[in-house]
Amino acid sequence: ALHHSFDNKIALDMATKTLKQMRLGGIYDHIGFGFHRYSTDRHWLVPHFEKMLYNQAELIQLYSRAYKLYKIQLYKNVVIESIAMLDKFFLKDDLYFSASDAVVNKNEGEYYIFKLSDIKIALSKNKYKKELEKAFYSCENFKSFVHLNFQTNTRPKGYKEFINELKKIRAKKKFPFVDKKINTAWNALLIEALFESSFIDEKYKKQAQKSLTKLNELMFYKGKLHHQVIGMNEPSKDAFLEDYAFMIGALLSEYKITKNEFKLEFAKYLLENVYYNYYRNGIWYADEERTIKADSVDIHYVSALGKMLQNLKQIYKITSNEKYKSLRF
């Protein structure tokens, strides 16, 4: 953001190095794709192996923006691969599950790590074996098992063939437990990321539209938005501020691309609804009962309060209606 707004070269170098190293380091799943939840060490070599819908969503959006600005192929690969991973393991009936676990058979990362012999087999017929051995770094923090990192700024020659061999080995393993809750805020985050990535592939816009329609049908129930549900049951838990904030963001993302007036009107309706129920005396609250003040700090993902302020700014920019600027409805 600093580079884009102020042409700050140092900020650009920091951003591009971080994005590249996140993609090449251990927090990224080089075989099945997508990002693990967080790193367990200061060098970002070994992750905690959970995969969360919300961090895929925010990182897909980030890498999509970075690719649009700087046209670095590695960024585009992250977007395409991460969405493909979600579609394979998280997507059902046009909505996305919440997370996949780190543990299989009581062992952390069992699905994701490899025996040293597996690596040797995967390399054995690769004509770029030596280049690959120089390029990747294997963390041996799992007894006789390893977790892969890459040390190059680009993918080495023979990478695709090497990864395909490791995929065959992983396919024989049990996939981690998947948390099948449908969370409104996290789905909305992913929908917004899909819309923002649609310049890479038109199919992302189509999936985003289908997912947004399905999310509205399922979670906007009896005139109220709801927080989460398992399966296609009737939701019962009222929405939090973050559910409204990210749903409005998803609606505005579709409006920016399609100019669908219904989506804009629904976003405005939800915004006024949340204003009357979650705002009082200059304070936004996280819940409808106004017992928890909304936090402005981004913790696991962008704060609901921060997202609401972005929504207000966007709707004011679209409509020029002063009430969205002054919060006097």
XYZ file of C-alpha atoms in Angstrom:
329
model
C 0.000 0.000 0.000
C 2.852 2.394 0.816
C 4.534 1.730 -2.522
C 1.302 1.941 -4.490
C 0.271 5.224 -2.827
C 3.640 6.952 -2.476
C 5.989 5.072 -4.844
C 8.000 3.885 -1.845
C 10.730 1.590 -3.259
C 11.745 0.205 0.147
C 8.136 -0.733 0.874
C 7.883 -2.453 -2.515
C 11.036 -4.500 -1.851
C 9.738 -5.527 1.578
C 6.326 -6.490 0.221
C 7.537 -8.465 -2.784
C 10.186 -10.315 -0.769
C 7.624 -11.245 1.894
C 5.065 -12.437 -0.656
C 7.654 -14.520 -2.485
C 9.038 -16.077 0.681
C 5.583 -16.907 1.996
C 4.898 -18.740 -1.253
C 8.258 -20.521 -1.318
C 8.510 -21.220 2.417
C 6.990 -23.857 4.634
C 3.721 -22.063 5.332
C 2.618 -22.849 1.772
C 1.576 -26.366 0.804
C 3.731 -27.021 -2.270
C 1.972 -30.282 -3.082
C -1.745 -29.654 -2.508
C -1.526 -25.843 -2.466
C -3.009 -23.165 -0.232
C -1.584 -21.748 2.991
C -1.318 -23.382 6.379
C -2.559 -21.453 9.374
C 0.685 -20.003 10.743
C 4.392 -20.675 11.206
C 5.720 -22.339 14.343
C 9.218 -20.864 14.036
C 10.740 -17.448 13.383
C 12.119 -18.537 9.990
C 8.699 -19.644 8.695
C 9.991 -23.103 7.866
C 7.525 -25.327 9.718
C 3.816 -24.482 9.861
C 0.928 -25.470 12.054
C -0.753 -27.558 9.404
C -4.365 -26.408 9.707
C -5.853 -24.668 6.701
C -8.439 -21.994 7.443
C -10.931 -20.581 4.972
C -10.351 -17.046 6.205
C -6.594 -17.007 5.625
C -6.975 -18.504 2.148
C -9.502 -15.763 1.378
C -7.365 -12.857 2.532
C -4.173 -14.200 0.951
C -5.881 -14.946 -2.371
C -7.067 -11.351 -2.415
C -3.621 -10.031 -1.466
C -1.757 -12.040 -4.109
C -4.374 -11.132 -6.708
C -3.827 -7.427 -6.030
C -0.059 -7.884 -6.075
C -0.215 -9.733 -9.402
C -2.390 -7.024 -10.923
C 0.141 -4.369 -9.888
C 3.455 -6.129 -10.565
C 2.672 -9.033 -12.944
C 4.877 -11.486 -11.051
C 3.924 -14.979 -12.224
C 4.485 -16.551 -8.794
C 1.650 -14.406 -7.386
C -0.738 -15.545 -10.105
C 0.172 -19.163 -9.381
C -0.767 -18.676 -5.707
C -4.220 -17.375 -6.661
C -4.956 -20.167 -9.125
C -3.593 -22.942 -6.904
C -5.229 -21.753 -3.675
C -8.653 -21.458 -5.281
C -8.221 -24.907 -6.840
C -7.374 -26.349 -3.408
C -10.486 -24.785 -1.858
C -12.691 -26.025 -4.691
C -11.361 -29.554 -4.233
C -11.481 -29.896 -0.453
C -13.721 -27.127 0.933
C -16.450 -26.447 -1.648
C -19.853 -28.093 -1.492
C -23.140 -26.851 -2.950
C -21.467 -23.518 -3.819
C -20.431 -22.751 -0.227
C -17.114 -23.324 1.531
C -16.332 -25.255 4.698
C -14.455 -23.522 7.507
C -11.185 -25.425 7.972
C -9.196 -28.621 7.677
C -7.323 -30.077 10.641
C -3.574 -30.378 11.214
C -3.666 -33.828 12.805
C -4.177 -37.235 11.209
C -3.995 -40.409 13.315
C -2.952 -38.247 16.274
C 0.131 -37.049 14.393
C 0.670 -33.368 13.570
C 1.095 -32.872 9.819
C 1.023 -36.565 8.930
C -0.821 -35.938 5.669
C 1.562 -33.182 4.583
C 5.045 -34.488 5.432
C 7.128 -37.097 3.607
C 9.656 -39.791 4.341
C 13.143 -39.103 3.038
C 12.708 -42.194 0.877
C 9.583 -40.599 -0.671
C 11.629 -37.580 -1.711
C 14.309 -39.787 -3.240
C 11.704 -41.749 -5.205
C 10.083 -38.553 -6.485
C 13.491 -37.284 -7.643
C 14.807 -40.532 -9.059
C 13.487 -40.133 -12.616
C 13.631 -36.345 -12.765
C 16.222 -35.080 -15.236
C 16.575 -31.900 -13.146
C 17.327 -33.811 -9.963
C 20.445 -31.820 -9.082
C 18.757 -28.441 -9.662
C 15.822 -29.493 -7.520
C 18.034 -30.725 -4.691
C 19.742 -27.330 -4.640
C 16.427 -25.492 -4.761
C 14.453 -27.105 -1.963
C 15.121 -27.229 1.729
C 13.657 -30.047 3.808
C 12.958 -29.466 7.497
C 13.641 -32.656 9.401
C 11.615 -31.760 12.486
C 9.453 -34.873 12.277
C 11.874 -37.696 13.163
C 12.492 -39.402 9.829
C 9.972 -37.228 7.985
C 10.520 -33.917 6.176
C 8.557 -30.817 5.217
C 9.514 -29.012 2.021
C 10.549 -25.376 1.557
C 12.074 -23.799 -1.543
C 15.029 -21.418 -1.459
C 14.757 -19.955 -4.964
C 12.870 -16.870 -6.143
C 11.196 -18.889 -8.882
C 10.173 -22.482 -9.303
C 13.125 -24.620 -10.372
C 13.195 -26.701 -13.528
C 11.563 -30.075 -13.036
C 9.322 -28.665 -10.287
C 6.026 -29.793 -11.822
C 7.175 -33.376 -12.367
C 8.639 -33.534 -8.856
C 5.407 -32.260 -7.275
C 3.273 -34.654 -9.317
C 5.256 -37.610 -7.975
C 4.755 -36.403 -4.402
C 1.029 -35.972 -5.080
C 0.821 -39.665 -5.933
C 2.377 -40.533 -2.579
C 0.102 -38.175 -0.658
C -3.005 -39.497 -2.444
C -2.572 -42.769 -0.551
C -2.858 -40.988 2.813
C -5.923 -40.110 4.856
C -6.972 -36.477 4.376
C -7.354 -34.442 7.598
C -10.733 -33.861 9.249
C -12.702 -31.049 7.616
C -14.784 -28.683 9.742
C -17.996 -28.479 7.691
C -19.499 -25.416 9.321
C -20.637 -22.759 6.874
C -19.489 -19.453 8.350
C -21.068 -16.312 6.894
C -18.124 -13.946 7.423
C -15.497 -16.363 6.106
C -17.530 -17.306 3.032
C -18.125 -13.633 2.316
C -14.375 -12.979 2.595
C -13.683 -15.708 0.057
C -16.444 -14.469 -2.257
C -14.891 -11.003 -2.256
C -11.504 -12.548 -3.059
C -13.027 -14.493 -5.966
C -14.555 -11.339 -7.401
C -11.241 -9.529 -7.077
C -9.424 -12.402 -8.800
C -11.862 -12.596 -11.714
C -9.549 -10.570 -13.986
C -7.308 -13.675 -13.937
C -10.132 -16.038 -14.897
C -13.781 -15.260 -15.591
C -14.827 -18.502 -13.870
C -13.976 -16.976 -10.483
C -16.636 -14.318 -10.981
C -19.216 -16.972 -11.869
C -18.359 -19.028 -8.783
C -18.466 -15.913 -6.605
C -21.930 -15.024 -7.901
C -23.234 -18.533 -7.268
C -21.708 -18.615 -3.790
C -23.057 -15.189 -2.856
C -26.557 -16.135 -3.979
C -26.399 -19.386 -1.995
C -24.990 -17.664 1.098
C -27.795 -15.101 1.057
C -30.418 -17.802 0.604
C -29.071 -19.856 3.493
C -27.955 -17.257 6.023
C -30.395 -14.364 5.512
C -33.334 -15.994 7.242
C -36.546 -14.462 8.583
C -35.324 -10.971 7.817
C -32.020 -11.382 9.717
C -28.506 -12.413 8.871
C -27.091 -15.399 10.760
C -23.592 -16.434 11.770
C -22.992 -20.067 10.830
C -24.626 -23.412 10.267
C -23.704 -27.043 9.629
C -25.040 -28.464 6.399
C -28.173 -26.956 4.951
C -30.048 -26.739 8.257
C -31.926 -23.644 9.304
C -29.476 -21.231 10.947
C -30.228 -20.251 14.530
C -27.307 -18.128 15.745
C -27.675 -14.401 15.062
C -24.941 -12.724 13.042
C -22.060 -10.788 14.545
C -20.854 -7.465 13.208
C -18.204 -9.299 11.176
C -20.863 -11.299 9.333
C -22.624 -8.118 8.277
C -19.374 -6.327 7.486
C -17.994 -9.040 5.215
C -21.355 -9.814 3.606
C -21.736 -6.147 2.695
C -18.185 -6.216 1.347
C -19.018 -9.205 -0.864
C -22.158 -7.496 -2.193
C -20.211 -4.350 -3.010
C -17.549 -6.451 -4.751
C -20.176 -7.883 -7.075
C -21.687 -4.458 -7.669
C -18.299 -3.014 -8.694
C -17.943 -5.699 -11.370
C -21.514 -6.248 -12.573
C -23.261 -2.964 -11.638
C -26.139 -5.090 -10.361
C -28.312 -2.515 -8.571
C -30.020 -5.156 -6.448
C -26.693 -6.056 -4.858
C -26.035 -2.404 -4.043
C -29.515 -1.952 -2.572
C -29.189 -5.101 -0.489
C -25.802 -3.913 0.778
C -27.378 -0.586 1.778
C -30.253 -2.411 3.477
C -27.876 -4.582 5.498
C -25.763 -1.576 6.397
C -28.737 0.360 7.755
C -29.942 -2.757 9.572
C -26.594 -3.269 11.276
C -26.338 0.445 12.040
C -29.611 0.438 13.990
C -28.771 -2.755 15.855
C -25.012 -2.696 16.386
C -24.201 1.028 16.728
C -24.894 3.386 19.591
C -23.448 6.718 20.738
C -20.483 6.601 18.405
C -19.555 2.985 19.214
C -19.868 -0.108 17.031
C -20.613 -3.348 18.886
C -19.648 -6.874 17.864
C -23.051 -8.346 18.763
C -26.666 -7.236 18.530
C -27.080 -7.119 22.316
C -24.354 -4.435 22.405
C -22.377 -6.237 25.071
C -19.039 -6.460 23.214
C -17.413 -3.397 21.682
C -16.032 -3.994 18.211
C -12.236 -4.100 18.180
C -10.362 -1.991 15.642
C -7.319 -4.285 15.785
C -6.796 -6.889 13.054
C -6.132 -10.169 14.886
C -6.744 -13.371 12.906
C -8.104 -11.370 9.976
C -9.240 -7.830 9.223
C -11.342 -6.368 12.024
C -15.101 -6.118 11.547
C -14.946 -2.462 12.524
C -12.261 -1.756 9.925
C -14.333 -3.522 7.266
C -17.467 -1.567 8.212
C -15.589 1.703 7.787
C -14.376 0.539 4.366
C -17.966 -0.325 3.427
C -19.236 3.081 4.500
C -16.512 4.769 2.489
C -17.339 2.686 -0.602
C -21.079 3.298 -0.419
C -20.532 7.010 0.131
C -18.231 7.066 -2.908
C -20.867 5.261 -4.999
C -23.927 7.219 -3.836
C -22.489 10.564 -2.606
C -25.129 10.335 0.127
C -23.906 12.254 3.166
C -25.625 9.923 5.624
C -22.994 7.263 4.950
C -20.296 9.798 5.748
C -21.940 11.334 8.818
C -23.730 8.213 10.142
C -26.952 10.144 10.558
C -29.628 7.930 9.113
